[in-house]
Coordinates of C-alpha atoms and ligand atoms in Angstrom, one line a residue:
X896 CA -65.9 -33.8 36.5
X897 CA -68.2 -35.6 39.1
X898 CA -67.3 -37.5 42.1
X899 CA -68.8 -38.8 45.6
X900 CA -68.5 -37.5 48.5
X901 CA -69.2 -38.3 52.6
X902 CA -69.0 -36.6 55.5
X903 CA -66.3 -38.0 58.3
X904 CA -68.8 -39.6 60.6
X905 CA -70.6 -41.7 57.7
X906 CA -73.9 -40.7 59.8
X907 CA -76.0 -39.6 57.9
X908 CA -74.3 -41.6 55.3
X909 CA -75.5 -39.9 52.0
X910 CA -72.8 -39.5 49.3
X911 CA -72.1 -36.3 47.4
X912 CA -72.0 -35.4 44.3
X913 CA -69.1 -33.4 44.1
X914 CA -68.5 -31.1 41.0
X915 CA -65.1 -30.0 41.0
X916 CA -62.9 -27.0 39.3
X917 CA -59.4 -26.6 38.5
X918 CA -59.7 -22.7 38.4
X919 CA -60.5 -19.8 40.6
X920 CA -62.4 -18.5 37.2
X921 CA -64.2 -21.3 36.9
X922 CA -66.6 -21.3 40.4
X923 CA -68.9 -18.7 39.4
X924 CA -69.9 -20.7 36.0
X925 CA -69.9 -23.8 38.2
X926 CA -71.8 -22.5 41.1
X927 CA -74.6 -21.4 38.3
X928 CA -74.5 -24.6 36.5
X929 CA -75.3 -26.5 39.3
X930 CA -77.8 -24.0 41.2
X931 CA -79.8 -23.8 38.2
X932 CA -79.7 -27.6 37.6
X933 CA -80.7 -28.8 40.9
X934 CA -82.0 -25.3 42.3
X935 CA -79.0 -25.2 45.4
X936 CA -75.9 -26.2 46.1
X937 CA -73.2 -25.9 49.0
X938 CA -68.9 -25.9 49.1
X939 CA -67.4 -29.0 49.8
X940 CA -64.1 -28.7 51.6
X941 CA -62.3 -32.2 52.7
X942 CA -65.1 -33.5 54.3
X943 CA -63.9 -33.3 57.8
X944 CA -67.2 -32.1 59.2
X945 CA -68.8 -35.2 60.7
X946 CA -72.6 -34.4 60.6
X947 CA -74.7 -33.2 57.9
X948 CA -73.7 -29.7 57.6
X949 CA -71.3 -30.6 54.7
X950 CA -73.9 -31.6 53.1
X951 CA -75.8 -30.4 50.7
X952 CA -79.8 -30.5 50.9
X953 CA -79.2 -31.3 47.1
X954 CA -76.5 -33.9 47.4
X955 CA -74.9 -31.7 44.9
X956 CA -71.7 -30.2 46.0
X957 CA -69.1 -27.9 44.9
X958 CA -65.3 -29.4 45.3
X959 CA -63.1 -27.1 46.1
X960 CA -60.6 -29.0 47.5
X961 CA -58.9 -28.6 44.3
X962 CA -58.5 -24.9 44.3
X963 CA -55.2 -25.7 46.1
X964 CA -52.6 -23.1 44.9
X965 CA -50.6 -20.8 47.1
X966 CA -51.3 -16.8 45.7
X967 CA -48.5 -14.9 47.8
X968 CA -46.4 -15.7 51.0
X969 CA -44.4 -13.2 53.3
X970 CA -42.2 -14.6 55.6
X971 CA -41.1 -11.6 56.6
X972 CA -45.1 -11.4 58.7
X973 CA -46.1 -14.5 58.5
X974 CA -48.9 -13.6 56.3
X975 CA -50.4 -16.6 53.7
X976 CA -52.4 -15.9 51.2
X977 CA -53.9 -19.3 49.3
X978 CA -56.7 -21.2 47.4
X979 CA -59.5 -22.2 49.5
X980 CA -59.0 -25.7 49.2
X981 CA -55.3 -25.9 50.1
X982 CA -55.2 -27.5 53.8
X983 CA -53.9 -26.9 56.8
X984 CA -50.9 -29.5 56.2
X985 CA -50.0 -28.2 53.2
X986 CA -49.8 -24.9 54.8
X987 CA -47.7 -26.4 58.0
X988 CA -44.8 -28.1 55.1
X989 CA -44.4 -25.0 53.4
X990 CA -44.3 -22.6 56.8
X991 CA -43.3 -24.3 59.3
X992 CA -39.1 -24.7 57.6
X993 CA -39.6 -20.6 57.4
X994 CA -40.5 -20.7 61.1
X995 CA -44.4 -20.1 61.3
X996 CA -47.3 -22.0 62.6
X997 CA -50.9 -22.2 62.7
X998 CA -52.5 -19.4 64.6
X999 CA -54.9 -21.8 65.5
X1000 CA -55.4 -25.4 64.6
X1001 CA -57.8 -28.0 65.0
X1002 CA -57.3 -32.0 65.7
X1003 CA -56.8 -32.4 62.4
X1004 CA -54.6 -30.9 59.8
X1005 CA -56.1 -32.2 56.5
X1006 CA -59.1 -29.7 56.8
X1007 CA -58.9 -26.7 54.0
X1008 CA -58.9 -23.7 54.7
X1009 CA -62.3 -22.4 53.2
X1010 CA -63.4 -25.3 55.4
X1011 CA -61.4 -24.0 58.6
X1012 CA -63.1 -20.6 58.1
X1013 CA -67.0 -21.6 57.4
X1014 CA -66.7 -23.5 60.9
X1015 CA -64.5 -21.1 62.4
X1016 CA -62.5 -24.2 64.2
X1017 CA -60.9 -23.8 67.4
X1018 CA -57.9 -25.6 68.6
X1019 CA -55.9 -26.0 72.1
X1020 CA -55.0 -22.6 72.5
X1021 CA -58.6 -21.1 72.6
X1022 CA -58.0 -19.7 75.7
X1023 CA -55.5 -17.3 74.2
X1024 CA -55.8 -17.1 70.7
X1025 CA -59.7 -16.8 70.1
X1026 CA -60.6 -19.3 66.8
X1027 CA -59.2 -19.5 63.4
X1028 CA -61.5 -16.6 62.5
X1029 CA -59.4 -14.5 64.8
X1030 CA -56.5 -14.6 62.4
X1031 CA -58.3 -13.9 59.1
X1032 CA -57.3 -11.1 57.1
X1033 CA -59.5 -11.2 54.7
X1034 CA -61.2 -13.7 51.8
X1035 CA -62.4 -13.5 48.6
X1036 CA -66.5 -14.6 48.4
X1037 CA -68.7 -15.5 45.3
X1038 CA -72.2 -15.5 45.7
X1039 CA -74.3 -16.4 43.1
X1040 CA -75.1 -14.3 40.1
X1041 CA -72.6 -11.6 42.0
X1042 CA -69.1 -10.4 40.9
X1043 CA -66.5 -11.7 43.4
X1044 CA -66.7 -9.9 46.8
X1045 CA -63.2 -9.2 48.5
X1046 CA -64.4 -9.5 52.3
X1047 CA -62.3 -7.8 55.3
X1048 CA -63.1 -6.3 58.7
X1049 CA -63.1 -3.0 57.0
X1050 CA -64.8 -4.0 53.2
X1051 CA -68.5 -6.0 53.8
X1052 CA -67.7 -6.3 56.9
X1053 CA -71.3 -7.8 57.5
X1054 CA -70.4 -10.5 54.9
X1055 CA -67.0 -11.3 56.7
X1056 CA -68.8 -11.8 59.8
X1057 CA -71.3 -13.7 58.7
X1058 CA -68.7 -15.9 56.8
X1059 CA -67.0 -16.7 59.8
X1060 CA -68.5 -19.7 60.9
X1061 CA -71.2 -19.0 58.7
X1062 CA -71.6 -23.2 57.7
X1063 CA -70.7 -22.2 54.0
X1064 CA -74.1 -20.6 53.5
X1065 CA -73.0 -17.2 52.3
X1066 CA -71.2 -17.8 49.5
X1067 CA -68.2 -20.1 48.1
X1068 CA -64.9 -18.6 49.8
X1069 CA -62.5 -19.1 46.7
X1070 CA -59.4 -17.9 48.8
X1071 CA -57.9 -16.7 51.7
X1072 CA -55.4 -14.4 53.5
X1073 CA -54.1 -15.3 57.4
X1074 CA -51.8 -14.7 60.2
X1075 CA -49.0 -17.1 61.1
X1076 CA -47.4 -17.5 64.6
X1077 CA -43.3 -16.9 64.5
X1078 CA -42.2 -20.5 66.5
X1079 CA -38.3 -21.1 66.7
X1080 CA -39.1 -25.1 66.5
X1081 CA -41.4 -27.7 65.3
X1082 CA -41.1 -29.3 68.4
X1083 CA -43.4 -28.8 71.5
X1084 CA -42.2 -28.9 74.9
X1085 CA -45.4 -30.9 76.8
X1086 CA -45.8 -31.8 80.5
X1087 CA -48.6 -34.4 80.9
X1088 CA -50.2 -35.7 84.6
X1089 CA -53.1 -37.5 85.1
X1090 CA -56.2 -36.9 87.5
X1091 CA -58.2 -38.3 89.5
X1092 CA -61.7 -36.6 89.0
X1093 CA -63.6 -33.8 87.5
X1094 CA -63.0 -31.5 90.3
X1095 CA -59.1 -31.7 89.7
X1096 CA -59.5 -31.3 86.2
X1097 CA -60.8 -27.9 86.8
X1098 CA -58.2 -27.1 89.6
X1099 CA -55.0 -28.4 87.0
X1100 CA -57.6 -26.2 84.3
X1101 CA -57.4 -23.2 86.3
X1102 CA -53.3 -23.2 87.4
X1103 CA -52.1 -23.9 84.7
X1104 CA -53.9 -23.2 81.2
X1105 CA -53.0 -19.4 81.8
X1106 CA -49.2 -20.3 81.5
X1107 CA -49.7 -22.4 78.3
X1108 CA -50.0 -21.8 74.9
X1109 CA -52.5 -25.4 74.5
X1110 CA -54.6 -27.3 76.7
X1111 CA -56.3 -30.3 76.9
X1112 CA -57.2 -33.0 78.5
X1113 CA -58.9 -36.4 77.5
X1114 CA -60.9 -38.3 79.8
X1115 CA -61.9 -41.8 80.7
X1116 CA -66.1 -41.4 80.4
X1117 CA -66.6 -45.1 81.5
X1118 CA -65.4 -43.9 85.2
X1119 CA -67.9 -43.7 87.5
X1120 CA -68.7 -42.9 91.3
X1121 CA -65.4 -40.8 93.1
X1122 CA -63.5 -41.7 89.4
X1123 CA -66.2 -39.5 87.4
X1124 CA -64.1 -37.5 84.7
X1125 CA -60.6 -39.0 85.4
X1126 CA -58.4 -38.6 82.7
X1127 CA -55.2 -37.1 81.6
X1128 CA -54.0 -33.5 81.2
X1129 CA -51.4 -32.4 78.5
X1130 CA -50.1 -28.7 78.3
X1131 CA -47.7 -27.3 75.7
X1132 CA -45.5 -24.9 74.4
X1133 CA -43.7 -24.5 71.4
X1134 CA -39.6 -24.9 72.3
X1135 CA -37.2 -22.2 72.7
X1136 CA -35.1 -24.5 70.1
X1137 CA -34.8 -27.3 67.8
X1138 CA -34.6 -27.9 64.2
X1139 CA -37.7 -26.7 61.8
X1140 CA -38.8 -29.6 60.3
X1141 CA -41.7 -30.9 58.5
X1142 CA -43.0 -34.1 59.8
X1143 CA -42.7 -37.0 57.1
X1144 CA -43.8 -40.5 59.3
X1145 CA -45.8 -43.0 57.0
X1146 CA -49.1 -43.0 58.2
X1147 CA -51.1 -46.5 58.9
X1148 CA -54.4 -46.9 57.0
X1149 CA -57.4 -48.6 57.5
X1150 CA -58.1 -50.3 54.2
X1151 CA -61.7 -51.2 54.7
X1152 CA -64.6 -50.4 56.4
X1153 CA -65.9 -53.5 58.3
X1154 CA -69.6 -54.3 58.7
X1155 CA -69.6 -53.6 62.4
X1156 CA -67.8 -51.3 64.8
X1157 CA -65.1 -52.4 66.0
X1158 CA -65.4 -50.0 69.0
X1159 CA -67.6 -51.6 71.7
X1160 CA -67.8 -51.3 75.8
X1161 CA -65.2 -54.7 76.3
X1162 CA -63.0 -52.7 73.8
X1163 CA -63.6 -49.5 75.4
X1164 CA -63.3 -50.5 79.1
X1165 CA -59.7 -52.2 78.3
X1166 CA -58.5 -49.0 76.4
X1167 CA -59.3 -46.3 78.8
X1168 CA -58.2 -48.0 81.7
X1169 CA -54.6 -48.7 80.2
X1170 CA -54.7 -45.6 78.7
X1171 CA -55.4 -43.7 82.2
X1172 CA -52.8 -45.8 84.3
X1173 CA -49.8 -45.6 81.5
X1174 CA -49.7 -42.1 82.0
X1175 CA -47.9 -40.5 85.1
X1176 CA -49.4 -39.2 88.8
X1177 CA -46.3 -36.6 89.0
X1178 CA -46.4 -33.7 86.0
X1179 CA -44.0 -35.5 83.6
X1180 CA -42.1 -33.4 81.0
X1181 CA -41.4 -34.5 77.2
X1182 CA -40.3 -32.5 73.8
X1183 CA -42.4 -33.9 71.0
X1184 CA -43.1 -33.3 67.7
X1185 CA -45.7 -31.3 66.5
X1186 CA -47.8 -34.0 64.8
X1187 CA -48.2 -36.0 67.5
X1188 CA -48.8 -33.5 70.0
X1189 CA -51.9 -31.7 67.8
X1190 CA -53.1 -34.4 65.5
X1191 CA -52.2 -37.7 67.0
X1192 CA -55.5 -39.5 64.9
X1193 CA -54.1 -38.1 61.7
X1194 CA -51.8 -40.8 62.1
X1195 CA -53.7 -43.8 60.7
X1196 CA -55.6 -42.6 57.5
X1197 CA -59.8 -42.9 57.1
X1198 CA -59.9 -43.9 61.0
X1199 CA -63.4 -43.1 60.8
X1200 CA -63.8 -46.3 59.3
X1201 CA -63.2 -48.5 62.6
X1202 CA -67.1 -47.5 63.4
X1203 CA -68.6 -49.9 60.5
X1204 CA -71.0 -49.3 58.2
X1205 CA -73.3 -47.7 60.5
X1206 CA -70.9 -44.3 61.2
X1207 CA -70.8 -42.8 64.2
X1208 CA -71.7 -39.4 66.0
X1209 CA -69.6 -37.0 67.6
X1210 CA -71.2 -34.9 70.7
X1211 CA -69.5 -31.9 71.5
X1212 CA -71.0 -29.1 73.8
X1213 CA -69.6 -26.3 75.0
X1214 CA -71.0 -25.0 78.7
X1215 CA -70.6 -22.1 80.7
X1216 CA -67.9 -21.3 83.4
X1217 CA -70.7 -20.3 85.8
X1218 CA -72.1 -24.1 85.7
X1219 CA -69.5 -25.9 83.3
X1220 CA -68.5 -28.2 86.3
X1221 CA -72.0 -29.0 87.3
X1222 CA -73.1 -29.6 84.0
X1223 CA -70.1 -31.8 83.1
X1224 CA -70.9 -34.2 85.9
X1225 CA -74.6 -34.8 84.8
X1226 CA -73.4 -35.2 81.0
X1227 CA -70.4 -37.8 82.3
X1228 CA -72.9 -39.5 84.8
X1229 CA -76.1 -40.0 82.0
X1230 CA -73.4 -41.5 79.8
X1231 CA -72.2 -43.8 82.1
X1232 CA -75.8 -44.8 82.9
X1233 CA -76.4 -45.8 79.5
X1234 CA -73.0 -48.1 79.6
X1235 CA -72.1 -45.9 76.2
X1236 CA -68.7 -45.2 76.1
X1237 CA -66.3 -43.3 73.6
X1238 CA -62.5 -43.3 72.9
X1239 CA -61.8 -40.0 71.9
X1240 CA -63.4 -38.0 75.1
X1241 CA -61.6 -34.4 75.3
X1242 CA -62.2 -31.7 77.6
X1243 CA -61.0 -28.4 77.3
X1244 CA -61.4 -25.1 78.6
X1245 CA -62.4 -22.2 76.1
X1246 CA -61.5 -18.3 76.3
X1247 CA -63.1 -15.3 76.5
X1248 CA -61.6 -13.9 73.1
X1249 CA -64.0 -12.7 70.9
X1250 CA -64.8 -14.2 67.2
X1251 CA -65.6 -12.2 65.0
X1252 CA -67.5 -14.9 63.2
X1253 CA -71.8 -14.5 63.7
X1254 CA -72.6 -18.1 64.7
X1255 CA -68.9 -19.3 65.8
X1256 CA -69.5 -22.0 68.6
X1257 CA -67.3 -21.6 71.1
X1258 CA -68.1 -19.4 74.4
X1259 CA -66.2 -18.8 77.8
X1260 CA -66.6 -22.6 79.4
X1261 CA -66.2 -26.0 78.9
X1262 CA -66.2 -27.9 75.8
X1263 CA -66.5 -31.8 75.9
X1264 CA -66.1 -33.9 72.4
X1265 CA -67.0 -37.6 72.5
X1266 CA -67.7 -39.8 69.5
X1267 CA -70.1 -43.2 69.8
X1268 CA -70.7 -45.3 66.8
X1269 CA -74.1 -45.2 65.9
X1270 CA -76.8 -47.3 67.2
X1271 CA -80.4 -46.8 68.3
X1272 CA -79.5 -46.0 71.6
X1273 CA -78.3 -42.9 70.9
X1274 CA -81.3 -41.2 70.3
X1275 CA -82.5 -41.7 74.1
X1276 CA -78.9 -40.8 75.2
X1277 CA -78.4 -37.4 73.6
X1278 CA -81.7 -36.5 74.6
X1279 CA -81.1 -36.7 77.9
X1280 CA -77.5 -35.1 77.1
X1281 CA -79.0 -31.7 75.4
X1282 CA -81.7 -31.2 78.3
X1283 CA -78.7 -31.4 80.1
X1284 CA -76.6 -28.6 77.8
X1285 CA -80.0 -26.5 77.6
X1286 CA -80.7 -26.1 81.1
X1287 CA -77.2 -25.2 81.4
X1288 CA -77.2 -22.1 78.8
X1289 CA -74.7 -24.4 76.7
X1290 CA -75.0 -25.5 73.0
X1291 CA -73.6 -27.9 70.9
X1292 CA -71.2 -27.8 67.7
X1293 CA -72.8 -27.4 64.3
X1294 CA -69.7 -29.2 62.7
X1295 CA -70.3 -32.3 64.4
X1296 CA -73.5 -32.6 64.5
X1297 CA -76.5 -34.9 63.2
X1298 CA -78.9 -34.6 65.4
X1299 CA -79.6 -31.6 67.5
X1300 CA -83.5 -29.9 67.3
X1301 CA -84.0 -27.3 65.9
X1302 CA -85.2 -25.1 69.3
X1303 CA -82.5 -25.7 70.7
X1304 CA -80.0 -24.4 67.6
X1305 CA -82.1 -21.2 67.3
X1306 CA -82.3 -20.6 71.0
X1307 CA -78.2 -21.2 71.5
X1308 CA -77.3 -19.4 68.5
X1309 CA -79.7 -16.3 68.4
X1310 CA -77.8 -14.7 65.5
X1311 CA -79.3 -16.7 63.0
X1312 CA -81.6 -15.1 61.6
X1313 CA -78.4 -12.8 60.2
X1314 CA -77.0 -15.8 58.9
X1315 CA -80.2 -16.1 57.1
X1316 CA -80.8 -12.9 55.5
X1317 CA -77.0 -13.1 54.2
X1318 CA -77.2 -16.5 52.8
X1319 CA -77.2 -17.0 49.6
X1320 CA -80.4 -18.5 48.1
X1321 CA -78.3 -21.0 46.3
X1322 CA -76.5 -22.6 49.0
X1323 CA -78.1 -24.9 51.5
X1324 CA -77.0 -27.8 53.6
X1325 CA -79.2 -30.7 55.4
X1326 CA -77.9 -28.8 59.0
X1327 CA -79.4 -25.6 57.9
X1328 CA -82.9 -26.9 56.8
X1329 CA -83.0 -29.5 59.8
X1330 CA -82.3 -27.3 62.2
X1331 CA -84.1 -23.5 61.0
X1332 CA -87.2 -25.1 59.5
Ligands
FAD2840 C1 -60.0 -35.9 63.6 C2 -60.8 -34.6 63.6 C3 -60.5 -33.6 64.6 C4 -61.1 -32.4 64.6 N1 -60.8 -31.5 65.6 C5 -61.4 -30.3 65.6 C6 -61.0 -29.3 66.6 O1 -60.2 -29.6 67.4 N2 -61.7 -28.1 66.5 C7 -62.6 -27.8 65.6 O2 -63.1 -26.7 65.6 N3 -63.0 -28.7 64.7 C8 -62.4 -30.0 64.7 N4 -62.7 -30.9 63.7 C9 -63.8 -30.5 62.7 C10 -63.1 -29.9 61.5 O3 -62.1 -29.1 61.8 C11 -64.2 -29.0 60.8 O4 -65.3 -29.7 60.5 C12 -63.6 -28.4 59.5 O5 -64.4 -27.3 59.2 C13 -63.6 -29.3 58.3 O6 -63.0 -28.7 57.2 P1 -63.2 -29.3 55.7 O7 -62.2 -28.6 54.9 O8 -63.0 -30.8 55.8 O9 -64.6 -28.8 55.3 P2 -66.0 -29.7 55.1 O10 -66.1 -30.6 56.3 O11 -65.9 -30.3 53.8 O12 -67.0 -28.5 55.1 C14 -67.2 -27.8 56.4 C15 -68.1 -26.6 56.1 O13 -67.3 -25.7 55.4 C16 -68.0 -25.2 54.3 N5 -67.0 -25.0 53.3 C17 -65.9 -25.8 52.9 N6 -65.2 -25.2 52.0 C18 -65.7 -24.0 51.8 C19 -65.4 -22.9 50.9 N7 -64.4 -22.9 50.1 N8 -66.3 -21.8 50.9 C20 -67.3 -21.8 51.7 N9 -67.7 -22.8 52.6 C21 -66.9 -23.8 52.6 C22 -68.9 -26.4 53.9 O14 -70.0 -25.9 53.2 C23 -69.3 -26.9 55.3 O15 -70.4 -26.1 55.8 C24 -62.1 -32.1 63.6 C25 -62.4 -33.1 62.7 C26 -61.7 -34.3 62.6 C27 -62.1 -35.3 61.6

């Protein structure tokens, strides 16, 4: 069965042929099939990657979002053993009445969880949890022309590693076994305050992420002069009480995708600035629900498609502590001297926890996300933004990216060449040949 398939940022916008299976026993005939047929292949989760390392160098793509199947639960430890292609959501409606959540979760919950492992996402509470990796207990991995590999810390461990954030190079992860967190409610206890600058975000950054399960903090990137990286800063915890139950709002939807963006700077300018000044100068305190609070763009469905028919690019860099507040300036300050704006601009402070992923992005610093629809400006403009991230020691996310050289990739992430040797010859995405050829 054959279908198409695009990445979330439409940019580059080549669709997928996706090859799908209804059966655990049926990837390793499938992967073969379609190595042999078009020489490589890669695993398609649900296409929440924005760049091009979801896609495959082939176009050809194994669908595993329909390996979706729960194998064993226990309550009793919060441990969840599922298909690969059964996402996050589905594991939040079956969890969270049982009281667990998400170790870890990204912005969005309709990534699966083969997908939330080859990236080895991060989420709000990276400065105490580590990633998603952290939380892995083990996988099953089929690499071509192999039997099926059960991967743990303790059996090929070099493979579980590598796995980890390993871009879906080293073999198709068919399912998965991880560590829930107990929570007494699905509600989350938040205190939000705005701020004035950059500095302060760093100050708020520093009190207060240590007493906070998440933190973030989204900021107005159109500011300039003494306003430079005002925004708004939201902490949370999960409450102490409250009923356990599954969010079921009807989501919007964007039915089509018009022929231009409908993102621009008059659009822009008039958002941030009501967005900044809605929100309160004193710490206010609310109890929210927990999709609100972690995936707030997951309410209106195929949002992506407000950027036209062009796409757009997300830019997110992580920098380090040593010169993250430097660095952010510059990046904040080149953006606003291009008059490009974004939306969604989120700043948030990363840990020191370890992953035990190879090539898993995040480092002690600063990570800043911003998305722009695609025009020919941006070329000029990120540019000037990864000199910027380079001289800084920084690097940028492989999951959102579409454009970053390939120096630059090898020299951030020096444990590529392990990735390499691991990878199986049959899988390979555009991100991998851009960006190691
Ligand atoms: C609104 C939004 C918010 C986001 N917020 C965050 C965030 O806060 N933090 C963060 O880290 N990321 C974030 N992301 C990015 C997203 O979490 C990752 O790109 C995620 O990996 C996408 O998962 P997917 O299932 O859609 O996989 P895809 O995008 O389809 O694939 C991603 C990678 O995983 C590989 N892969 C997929 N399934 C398998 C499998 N079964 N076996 C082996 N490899 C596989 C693919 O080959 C590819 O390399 C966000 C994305 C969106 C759209």
């Amino acid at each position: 069965m054959t279908d198409r398939r695009y990445s979330w940022g439409r940019y580059p916008d080549i669709p997928q042929t996706a090859h799908a299976c209804s059966w655990r026993s049926e990837v390793p005939e499938l992967i073969s099939a379609v190595a042999t047929e078009h020489h490589s292949t890669l695993a398609f989760g649900n296409g929440r990657s924005y760049g091009d390392s979801c896609l495959a160098i082939t176009d050809q793509v194994i669908q595993l979002r329909t390996l979706n199947r729960f194998i064993e639960v226990d309550w009793e430890h919060g441990i969840v053993t599922a298909e690969a292609g059964v996402t996050l959501a589905e594991i939040l409606a079956l969890s969270i009445p049982k009281g667990w959540f998400l170790s870890v979760t990204p912005g969005t919950q309709f990534v699966t969880l083969g997908g939330a492992i080859a990236n080895d996402v991060h989420g709000k509470n990276h400065h105490l949890r580590g990633t998603f990796g952290n939380h892995v207990h083990s996988f099953g991995l089929l690499r071509h022309g192999q039997p099926p590999l059960n991967c743990s810390p303790c059996e090929n461990p070099q493979l579980f590693a590598a796995t980890i954030g390993g871009l879906g190079l080293t073999g198709v992860i068919t399912w998965a076994k991880i560590q829930l967190i107990p929570i007494n409610s699905s509600q989350i206890d938040s205190t939000i305050v705005r701020f004035e600058n950059l500095a302060e975000f760093f100050r708020l950054s520093a009190e207060l992420d240590h007493l906070h399960e998440y933190s973030v903090a989204w900021i107005d990137c159109l500011a300039k002069g003494t306003k430079t990286g005002r925004g708004v800063f939201t902490v949370g915890d999960h409450a102490p009480y409250g009923s356990l139950s599954v969010e079921k709002r009807k989501k919007l939807h964007v039915p089509v995708t018009p022929p231009f963006s409908l993102i621009n700077n008059l659009s822009l300018h008039a958002f941030n600035e009501t967005y900044w000044r809605v929100h309160p100068a004193t710490p206010s305190r609310r109890r929210v629900s927990y999709e609100p609070f972690f995936y707030p763009l997951d309410g209106i469905l195929e949002w992506n498609r407000i950027y036209g028919r062009k796409g757009f690019q997300q830019y997110q860099c992580v920098i380090p502590d040593a010169v993250a507040e430097v660095a952010m300036n510059e990046l904040l300050a080149v953006i606003a001297a291009f008059g490009q704006g974004s939306f969604l601009a989120v700043l948030k402070r990363c840990g020191s926890v370890a992953s035990p992923g190879l090539l898993s992005f995040p480092l002690p610093g600063t990570s800043l996300a911003l998305d722009f629809p695609q025009n020919a400006d941006l070329t000029a403009l990120f540019q000037r933004m990864d000199a910027i991230v380079h001289q800084a020691g920084g690097r940028l996310y492989p999951a959102k990216d579409a454009h970053m050289n390939g120096n630059d990739f090898r020299q951030a992430y020096p444990a590529w060449e392990q990735l390499e040797a691991l990878r199986d010859p049959s899988l390979l995405s555009r991100f991998w040949k851009r960006v190691t050829s």
